[in-house]
Amino acid sequence: MNYYEKIVILDPNLEDNAVDETVERIKDLIVRHGGEIFKTEKWGRRKLAYELNKHQKGNYILLLFKSPPSTILELEKLSKVVDPIIKFMVVKLTNKKQIAAIAQSATETAAKEAAVEETTTAPEKPAEAGEVAPPQEEMKNV
């Protein structure tokens, strides 16, 4: 499997939920073909370098992922068919330092998410015998 970076420019007139749906379609296709998504960044609406399909702005989305090469052909087919996509580009990452940084950040993110989930699911421990609960201030009637 290879590491890839995909930048998608979407129609600037789309609602946020339509942008999310389009991004989910792309992510779903990558995962269905055995890929793994490391990072999704929404850069927001930005001015285009030149006018595309009578648009001067576009919603920029960045995806970093790992997948088999056959997935790229499917991504290109999807990107040509989906209306909100104005422009797209897929680049194969070959710089070993970039790839190592992506893999490391993905493992760090997964570790952070696991730690957060552990703390949210851990029950509060009851006060042990001999421990005194902290005093609560009494409310004074005015």
PDB file of C-alpha atoms in Angstrom:
ATOM      1  CA  MET A   1       0.000   0.000   0.000  1.00  0.00           C
ATOM      2  CA  ASN A   2       1.105   3.526  -0.758  1.00  0.00           C
ATOM      3  CA  TYR A   3       0.601   6.818   1.044  1.00  0.00           C
ATOM      4  CA  TYR A   4      -1.366   9.521  -0.757  1.00  0.00           C
ATOM      5  CA  GLU A   5      -2.487  13.103  -0.343  1.00  0.00           C
ATOM      6  CA  LYS A   6      -5.738  14.197  -1.978  1.00  0.00           C
ATOM      7  CA  ILE A   7      -6.840  17.795  -2.257  1.00  0.00           C
ATOM      8  CA  VAL A   8     -10.418  18.442  -3.292  1.00  0.00           C
ATOM      9  CA  ILE A   9     -11.981  21.786  -4.168  1.00  0.00           C
ATOM     10  CA  LEU A  10     -15.739  21.805  -3.686  1.00  0.00           C
ATOM     11  CA  ASP A  11     -18.426  24.234  -4.830  1.00  0.00           C
ATOM     12  CA  PRO A  12     -18.290  27.271  -2.491  1.00  0.00           C
ATOM     13  CA  ASN A  13     -22.090  27.561  -2.411  1.00  0.00           C
ATOM     14  CA  LEU A  14     -22.530  24.200  -0.664  1.00  0.00           C
ATOM     15  CA  GLU A  15     -23.989  24.033   2.816  1.00  0.00           C
ATOM     16  CA  ASP A  16     -21.731  22.588   5.518  1.00  0.00           C
ATOM     17  CA  ASN A  17     -23.720  19.345   5.700  1.00  0.00           C
ATOM     18  CA  ALA A  18     -23.377  18.841   1.921  1.00  0.00           C
ATOM     19  CA  VAL A  19     -19.611  19.349   2.234  1.00  0.00           C
ATOM     20  CA  ASP A  20     -19.533  16.767   5.036  1.00  0.00           C
ATOM     21  CA  GLU A  21     -21.562  14.293   2.939  1.00  0.00           C
ATOM     22  CA  THR A  22     -19.180  14.644  -0.006  1.00  0.00           C
ATOM     23  CA  VAL A  23     -16.130  14.148   2.231  1.00  0.00           C
ATOM     24  CA  GLU A  24     -17.781  11.077   3.796  1.00  0.00           C
ATOM     25  CA  ARG A  25     -18.386   9.595   0.318  1.00  0.00           C
ATOM     26  CA  ILE A  26     -14.690   9.966  -0.474  1.00  0.00           C
ATOM     27  CA  LYS A  27     -13.620   8.528   2.887  1.00  0.00           C
ATOM     28  CA  ASP A  28     -16.064   5.622   2.538  1.00  0.00           C
ATOM     29  CA  LEU A  29     -14.653   4.720  -0.880  1.00  0.00           C
ATOM     30  CA  ILE A  30     -11.094   4.709   0.486  1.00  0.00           C
ATOM     31  CA  VAL A  31     -12.024   2.500   3.445  1.00  0.00           C
ATOM     32  CA  ARG A  32     -14.107   0.094   1.306  1.00  0.00           C
ATOM     33  CA  HIS A  33     -11.078  -0.526  -0.909  1.00  0.00           C
ATOM     34  CA  GLY A  34      -8.873  -1.407   2.049  1.00  0.00           C
ATOM     35  CA  GLY A  35      -7.428   2.036   2.718  1.00  0.00           C
ATOM     36  CA  GLU A  36      -6.798   3.829   5.974  1.00  0.00           C
ATOM     37  CA  ILE A  37      -7.415   7.550   6.486  1.00  0.00           C
ATOM     38  CA  PHE A  38      -4.918   9.378   8.677  1.00  0.00           C
ATOM     39  CA  LYS A  39      -6.021  12.982   8.449  1.00  0.00           C
ATOM     40  CA  THR A  40      -8.863  15.088   7.097  1.00  0.00           C
ATOM     41  CA  GLU A  41      -8.513  18.863   7.132  1.00  0.00           C
ATOM     42  CA  LYS A  42     -11.133  21.346   6.049  1.00  0.00           C
ATOM     43  CA  TRP A  43      -9.353  24.498   4.975  1.00  0.00           C
ATOM     44  CA  GLY A  44     -12.605  26.373   4.359  1.00  0.00           C
ATOM     45  CA  ARG A  45     -13.540  28.735   1.548  1.00  0.00           C
ATOM     46  CA  ARG A  46     -10.569  30.256  -0.229  1.00  0.00           C
ATOM     47  CA  LYS A  47     -10.001  32.282  -3.352  1.00  0.00           C
ATOM     48  CA  LEU A  48      -9.049  30.192  -6.370  1.00  0.00           C
ATOM     49  CA  ALA A  49      -5.921  31.017  -8.357  1.00  0.00           C
ATOM     50  CA  TYR A  50      -8.097  31.235 -11.462  1.00  0.00           C
ATOM     51  CA  GLU A  51     -11.800  30.904 -12.209  1.00  0.00           C
ATOM     52  CA  LEU A  52     -13.138  27.336 -12.406  1.00  0.00           C
ATOM     53  CA  ASN A  53     -16.649  26.624 -13.680  1.00  0.00           C
ATOM     54  CA  LYS A  54     -17.565  30.279 -13.058  1.00  0.00           C
ATOM     55  CA  HIS A  55     -16.436  30.032  -9.423  1.00  0.00           C
ATOM     56  CA  GLN A  56     -13.856  32.374  -7.932  1.00  0.00           C
ATOM     57  CA  LYS A  57     -13.790  30.622  -4.543  1.00  0.00           C
ATOM     58  CA  GLY A  58     -13.880  27.020  -3.402  1.00  0.00           C
ATOM     59  CA  ASN A  59     -14.087  24.818  -0.310  1.00  0.00           C
ATOM     60  CA  TYR A  60     -10.690  23.156   0.124  1.00  0.00           C
ATOM     61  CA  ILE A  61     -10.405  19.698   1.713  1.00  0.00           C
ATOM     62  CA  LEU A  62      -7.169  17.768   2.377  1.00  0.00           C
ATOM     63  CA  LEU A  63      -7.074  14.001   2.936  1.00  0.00           C
ATOM     64  CA  LEU A  64      -3.986  11.988   3.915  1.00  0.00           C
ATOM     65  CA  PHE A  65      -4.438   8.248   3.537  1.00  0.00           C
ATOM     66  CA  LYS A  66      -2.865   4.886   2.780  1.00  0.00           C
ATOM     67  CA  SER A  67      -4.437   2.603   0.187  1.00  0.00           C
ATOM     68  CA  PRO A  68      -3.735   0.182  -2.654  1.00  0.00           C
ATOM     69  CA  PRO A  69      -3.004   1.817  -6.030  1.00  0.00           C
ATOM     70  CA  SER A  70      -6.285   0.508  -7.490  1.00  0.00           C
ATOM     71  CA  THR A  71      -8.197   2.818  -5.145  1.00  0.00           C
ATOM     72  CA  ILE A  72      -6.833   5.905  -6.896  1.00  0.00           C
ATOM     73  CA  LEU A  73      -8.576   5.018 -10.159  1.00  0.00           C
ATOM     74  CA  GLU A  74     -11.869   4.630  -8.281  1.00  0.00           C
ATOM     75  CA  LEU A  75     -11.306   7.964  -6.497  1.00  0.00           C
ATOM     76  CA  GLU A  76     -10.745   9.695  -9.823  1.00  0.00           C
ATOM     77  CA  LYS A  77     -13.935   8.183 -11.252  1.00  0.00           C
ATOM     78  CA  LEU A  78     -15.923   9.317  -8.213  1.00  0.00           C
ATOM     79  CA  SER A  79     -14.408  12.798  -8.310  1.00  0.00           C
ATOM     80  CA  LYS A  80     -15.374  13.248 -11.965  1.00  0.00           C
ATOM     81  CA  VAL A  81     -18.975  12.164 -11.356  1.00  0.00           C
ATOM     82  CA  VAL A  82     -19.814  14.001  -8.115  1.00  0.00           C
ATOM     83  CA  ASP A  83     -21.198  17.452  -8.972  1.00  0.00           C
ATOM     84  CA  PRO A  84     -19.916  19.494  -6.002  1.00  0.00           C
ATOM     85  CA  ILE A  85     -16.279  18.630  -6.814  1.00  0.00           C
ATOM     86  CA  ILE A  86     -14.816  21.426  -8.932  1.00  0.00           C
ATOM     87  CA  LYS A  87     -11.199  20.211  -8.976  1.00  0.00           C
ATOM     88  CA  PHE A  88      -9.156  17.448  -7.353  1.00  0.00           C
ATOM     89  CA  MET A  89      -5.628  16.132  -7.250  1.00  0.00           C
ATOM     90  CA  VAL A  90      -4.085  12.968  -5.804  1.00  0.00           C
ATOM     91  CA  VAL A  91      -0.351  12.876  -5.091  1.00  0.00           C
ATOM     92  CA  LYS A  92       1.614   9.787  -4.102  1.00  0.00           C
ATOM     93  CA  LEU A  93       3.859  10.615  -1.153  1.00  0.00           C
ATOM     94  CA  THR A  94       7.401   9.332  -1.641  1.00  0.00           C
ATOM     95  CA  ASN A  95       9.314  11.338   0.945  1.00  0.00           C
ATOM     96  CA  LYS A  96      10.088   8.864   3.737  1.00  0.00           C
ATOM     97  CA  LYS A  97      10.199  11.623   6.364  1.00  0.00           C
ATOM     98  CA  GLN A  98       6.690  12.775   5.420  1.00  0.00           C
ATOM     99  CA  ILE A  99       5.388   9.220   5.529  1.00  0.00           C
ATOM    100  CA  ALA A 100       7.001   8.580   8.917  1.00  0.00           C
ATOM    101  CA  ALA A 101       5.534  11.820  10.292  1.00  0.00           C
ATOM    102  CA  ILE A 102       2.049  10.898   9.057  1.00  0.00           C
ATOM    103  CA  ALA A 103       2.252   7.411  10.540  1.00  0.00           C
ATOM    104  CA  GLN A 104       3.568   8.768  13.840  1.00  0.00           C
ATOM    105  CA  SER A 105       0.869  11.438  14.113  1.00  0.00           C
ATOM    106  CA  ALA A 106      -1.773   8.803  13.376  1.00  0.00           C
ATOM    107  CA  THR A 107      -0.529   6.565  16.194  1.00  0.00           C
ATOM    108  CA  GLU A 108      -0.327   9.546  18.568  1.00  0.00           C
ATOM    109  CA  THR A 109      -3.876  10.569  17.698  1.00  0.00           C
ATOM    110  CA  ALA A 110      -5.122   7.022  18.262  1.00  0.00           C
ATOM    111  CA  ALA A 111      -3.329   6.890  21.623  1.00  0.00           C
ATOM    112  CA  LYS A 112      -4.855  10.220  22.696  1.00  0.00           C
ATOM    113  CA  GLU A 113      -8.342   9.057  21.704  1.00  0.00           C
ATOM    114  CA  ALA A 114      -7.866   5.823  23.648  1.00  0.00           C
ATOM    115  CA  ALA A 115      -6.681   7.757  26.716  1.00  0.00           C
ATOM    116  CA  VAL A 116      -9.664  10.112  26.530  1.00  0.00           C
ATOM    117  CA  GLU A 117     -12.039   7.171  26.217  1.00  0.00           C
ATOM    118  CA  GLU A 118     -10.465   5.460  29.239  1.00  0.00           C
ATOM    119  CA  THR A 119     -10.888   8.554  31.389  1.00  0.00           C
ATOM    120  CA  THR A 120     -14.492   9.086  30.336  1.00  0.00           C
ATOM    121  CA  THR A 121     -15.496   5.465  30.941  1.00  0.00           C
ATOM    122  CA  ALA A 122     -13.622   5.027  34.238  1.00  0.00           C
ATOM    123  CA  PRO A 123     -16.059   5.217  37.170  1.00  0.00           C
ATOM    124  CA  GLU A 124     -15.383   7.597  40.021  1.00  0.00           C
ATOM    125  CA  LYS A 125     -13.747   5.828  42.919  1.00  0.00           C
ATOM    126  CA  PRO A 126     -15.623   6.080  46.203  1.00  0.00           C
ATOM    127  CA  ALA A 127     -13.944   7.653  49.217  1.00  0.00           C
ATOM    128  CA  GLU A 128     -11.889   5.106  51.104  1.00  0.00           C
ATOM    129  CA  ALA A 129     -12.447   4.421  54.778  1.00  0.00           C
ATOM    130  CA  GLY A 130     -10.666   7.007  56.857  1.00  0.00           C
ATOM    131  CA  GLU A 131     -10.864   9.673  54.157  1.00  0.00           C
ATOM    132  CA  VAL A 132     -13.011  12.631  54.913  1.00  0.00           C
ATOM    133  CA  ALA A 133     -15.032  14.193  52.168  1.00  0.00           C
ATOM    134  CA  PRO A 134     -14.165  17.837  51.533  1.00  0.00           C
ATOM    135  CA  PRO A 135     -16.450  20.216  53.437  1.00  0.00           C
ATOM    136  CA  GLN A 136     -19.132  21.963  51.474  1.00  0.00           C
ATOM    137  CA  GLU A 137     -19.843  25.566  52.206  1.00  0.00           C
ATOM    138  CA  GLU A 138     -23.204  26.182  53.748  1.00  0.00           C
ATOM    139  CA  MET A 139     -25.456  28.575  51.933  1.00  0.00           C
ATOM    140  CA  LYS A 140     -26.317  31.563  54.054  1.00  0.00           C
ATOM    141  CA  ASN A 141     -29.742  33.067  53.875  1.00  0.00           C
ATOM    142  CA  VAL A 142     -29.609  36.764  53.233  1.00  0.00           C
TER     143      VAL A 142
END
